[in-house]
């Protein structure tokens, strides 16, 4: 592909970008004629002609400054920084003319001493720049001279000089020749907040067939379309996701948020009508019904989704100027967003009557409020659109701060178009500057050239000066002369040296910073597709939704498990009639040692010690004797078991502790019971006993009376006792804490209940100060939630008995006979502790959140980098034969939003459950030994491989020198030994490769911007990266700054016809570009069948120049068989 543009391409561009419909003949005769340098008979314009067209704005501004033809000039002393960036190289026309004259005349003429502008000079210039077809075009040559003759004469008269019969080719004449036919271009549009179409057609054009007569209207009047017709077609610009012909990007984002989440909430999972449900065993019938159901699903989504998108987007098209569209859009928001929310409906198409989950702990109804937020924002945008239509885009709105603020916040496409226009101007200016810099020699190269031209080395080694050498005296600019190099040769050589160089850009932060600040839009003209921006916004909202849903799933699972623990029916299994013990898994604390691994024992609260003989199975010990236990100091571990409750009290009361709360309650109890002649100690004992009795079940009371029937220390519990305890327990209430916790009485009473549950006494005693008992013989304790066949039991070791309820105690379980982790039974490993599940859920959610954010945040930078790589050639385009694949199946772009949405959900879910699974396996006692074993093996392999790497590094340095062996025998033996060892090692390598593939694909399944599978695989099934690039290239083909500028020139030609662009002016600009960028000549489309002898004869007859003797050298670009000077003929690859 040579990069040329034919009439078919221009026709397709104008129709796709602006909705202007032309025929190919009209493109050739109206746009190509004059603008591309031909008469309209050519079917294409080449790269050189395209660059010449793009140079028009820059040349107009330089020419205006040079000639002073435009009021105010292009350079004002008070110009702001934004406009300074748009200023072109001030001397570019003069500098290029200097190169043209020096390369053509061999230094006989210069800008300061210009030659007469004659047909002979023009033919010589054509020969110099290989425009061989134009050498014999006398009419064209005369037109090129005539178009500048009048302006040149007027300039001389204006300056007071006598007008000569023939103009000279000086900088002013050259500037006039370059821009006389394009002066209708107005540089002020470059800094105007407007679309290109509005710049060229400020009053718009009719949407039906337009017939314009050949009139002599002024340039600022209506369009002048001579003898041709064109018409515009309806494009539904509010749904144009290819050319992005929108008013606001945020409007597009909100429409797609409503569409996607309407499907997510209202249509996803909607049931199939009963008549389509086939339960038969006939395979064919089931396939037929499946096809029908999926077809119905397709129809529902296509009809409903397209309708919702179409109606909500009305009013957001740049070509929609009627008041009807925003009004219909407002009504659509009410019907399609608010109505389903407030008036539920259920049918086989959609279901807005959502039912909440049955569990009381989690709900997703709050997420539906986002639809209301989307609707409100859409209403604000539509009201702004109505205001724009009512008041227009005049000074009133531009001066209104609210309007300006909304334009910026809502992501106005006018702002993006403004930046794109500035980027086009900036990039063309920089292109011209960079191109001209290649014509200049650096200091070293200039010195070498000067040396070559001043001396020649004789055979004897002596040096003889060359008296007639011409040495430039203007810095590093060198004249053409004996031993010298032309400006074109220098540029070609430097271009060839730089053609493979590239420039690195920043990473993710640089891309986001440049995109948000708008710098990338102003300097590079990066225009991200609205479809991509909408998809990325959907991903951010999806992260919140997924995070919320994952949270309620995990917490709901934990709550369900806790409910399971608490609701399993108790099955009484009496193994010892004298003492039967039970513990609750949820009331256990699992202490960790300093090494942070589980010690294998638990401290459980409220262990049931049921039976009169329980106390006989223990003996009292001192706390100091337990320091050698598996958990260290037993009394400290007992205190740690209740630490979370102490913290809860502190949170409720702003740092207050249990002793302070219980003391306040005790004082109240003592004061009230003192009226009934109870001493302080008796009052406290009575309240403590009643607290214990009030929490006993009827069965517990009967067993208590039976077991302690003969014990005077524990009197029987009677009805009178229960009645009295009810009265005693009511002593402590919210009012008890009025004086001590004013304003926080309720929180104080809750804290009191928590503290009593811990210490069972109004006077809390640290566990180290309470009697500690150790088992005399093995005491089995059962987990409360069990069945006859499925249960978990362990052993009691140390206990602190409840002094007011001897049937309860706080005990260490899981230790017997100095053997730890003594939990046995079929269900012991089936009930993970709550902290384990909480940790698993937290790690899973954190991992998923990080993966989701990483995926979402990378799309915008990845898009920017991909666009810049395509532009710079890092990703091949025209030179890549596979590039044509991007132009096929463009409908695949419709997969983008759905793929990014579901890709994020799936990848986040995979990473979430993968992280949670790994965490669970690491902390779950059942699987931890397996994980530890795998880890030990992996560490062993890694250490072995590291040793191998060190040995190989040392051995290979002495045995190899690159690919060659310095010690063949040692190298052979060493390699065979390694190969034998690799038979075992490669198993781990292949397994590790599989794991890496699984992990990487899990992370990248949601990244459609990067290909995961390599090119050239037998099964190339991943098309989404191609779709991603297709979307970028599709928008680039409409919105790239160069294409926008080229489109503006097309529109200028379409409007002004013969008043804008001429063949003579286009040829002048072609010569300018040929001199400035000689490497573009290889893309020039020319007739290679020119006969050299005929051309030589014609030129000699004209007597145009003394250099015609070397005409064979001048035409060597098109006739490679006759090359005589290889250096001059070289073009960059």
PDB file of C-alpha atoms in Angstrom, residues 543 546-555 837-853 908-917 919:
ATOM      1  CA  UNK A 543     -16.355  -2.402  40.081  1.00  0.00           C
ATOM      2  CA  UNK A 546     -19.219  -6.313  41.875  1.00  0.00           C
ATOM      3  CA  UNK A 547     -17.501  -5.242  45.092  1.00  0.00           C
ATOM      4  CA  UNK A 548     -20.874  -4.798  46.776  1.00  0.00           C
ATOM      5  CA  UNK A 549     -22.217  -8.107  45.494  1.00  0.00           C
ATOM      6  CA  UNK A 550     -19.056 -10.007  46.502  1.00  0.00           C
ATOM      7  CA  UNK A 551     -19.229  -8.467  49.940  1.00  0.00           C
ATOM      8  CA  UNK A 552     -22.823  -9.500  50.538  1.00  0.00           C
ATOM      9  CA  UNK A 553     -22.137 -12.996  49.140  1.00  0.00           C
ATOM     10  CA  UNK A 554     -19.216 -13.588  51.495  1.00  0.00           C
ATOM     11  CA  UNK A 555     -20.861 -12.039  54.521  1.00  0.00           C
ATOM     12  CA  UNK A 837     -13.776 -17.309  56.670  1.00  0.00           C
ATOM     13  CA  UNK A 838     -13.563 -13.585  57.329  1.00  0.00           C
ATOM     14  CA  UNK A 839      -9.892 -13.526  56.410  1.00  0.00           C
ATOM     15  CA  UNK A 840     -10.596 -15.563  53.306  1.00  0.00           C
ATOM     16  CA  UNK A 841     -13.404 -13.245  52.227  1.00  0.00           C
ATOM     17  CA  UNK A 842     -11.372 -10.104  52.936  1.00  0.00           C
ATOM     18  CA  UNK A 843      -8.362 -11.327  50.967  1.00  0.00           C
ATOM     19  CA  UNK A 844     -10.553 -12.470  48.090  1.00  0.00           C
ATOM     20  CA  UNK A 845     -12.374  -9.139  47.861  1.00  0.00           C
ATOM     21  CA  UNK A 846      -9.129  -7.176  48.101  1.00  0.00           C
ATOM     22  CA  UNK A 847      -7.532  -9.316  45.377  1.00  0.00           C
ATOM     23  CA  UNK A 848     -10.561  -8.950  43.125  1.00  0.00           C
ATOM     24  CA  UNK A 849     -10.710  -5.197  43.701  1.00  0.00           C
ATOM     25  CA  UNK A 850      -7.041  -4.790  42.797  1.00  0.00           C
ATOM     26  CA  UNK A 851      -7.484  -6.894  39.644  1.00  0.00           C
ATOM     27  CA  UNK A 852     -10.599  -4.954  38.628  1.00  0.00           C
ATOM     28  CA  UNK A 853      -8.956  -1.573  39.143  1.00  0.00           C
ATOM     29  CA  UNK A 908     -12.559 -10.192  38.792  1.00  0.00           C
ATOM     30  CA  UNK A 909     -14.524 -13.257  39.863  1.00  0.00           C
ATOM     31  CA  UNK A 910     -11.633 -15.559  38.900  1.00  0.00           C
ATOM     32  CA  UNK A 911      -9.061 -13.488  40.773  1.00  0.00           C
ATOM     33  CA  UNK A 912     -11.392 -13.087  43.761  1.00  0.00           C
ATOM     34  CA  UNK A 913     -12.054 -16.782  44.172  1.00  0.00           C
ATOM     35  CA  UNK A 914      -8.462 -17.682  43.303  1.00  0.00           C
ATOM     36  CA  UNK A 915      -7.139 -15.354  46.000  1.00  0.00           C
ATOM     37  CA  UNK A 916      -9.765 -16.515  48.476  1.00  0.00           C
ATOM     38  CA  UNK A 917      -9.026 -20.159  47.666  1.00  0.00           C
ATOM     39  CA  UNK A 919      -5.846 -17.901  51.421  1.00  0.00           C
TER      40      UNK A 919
END
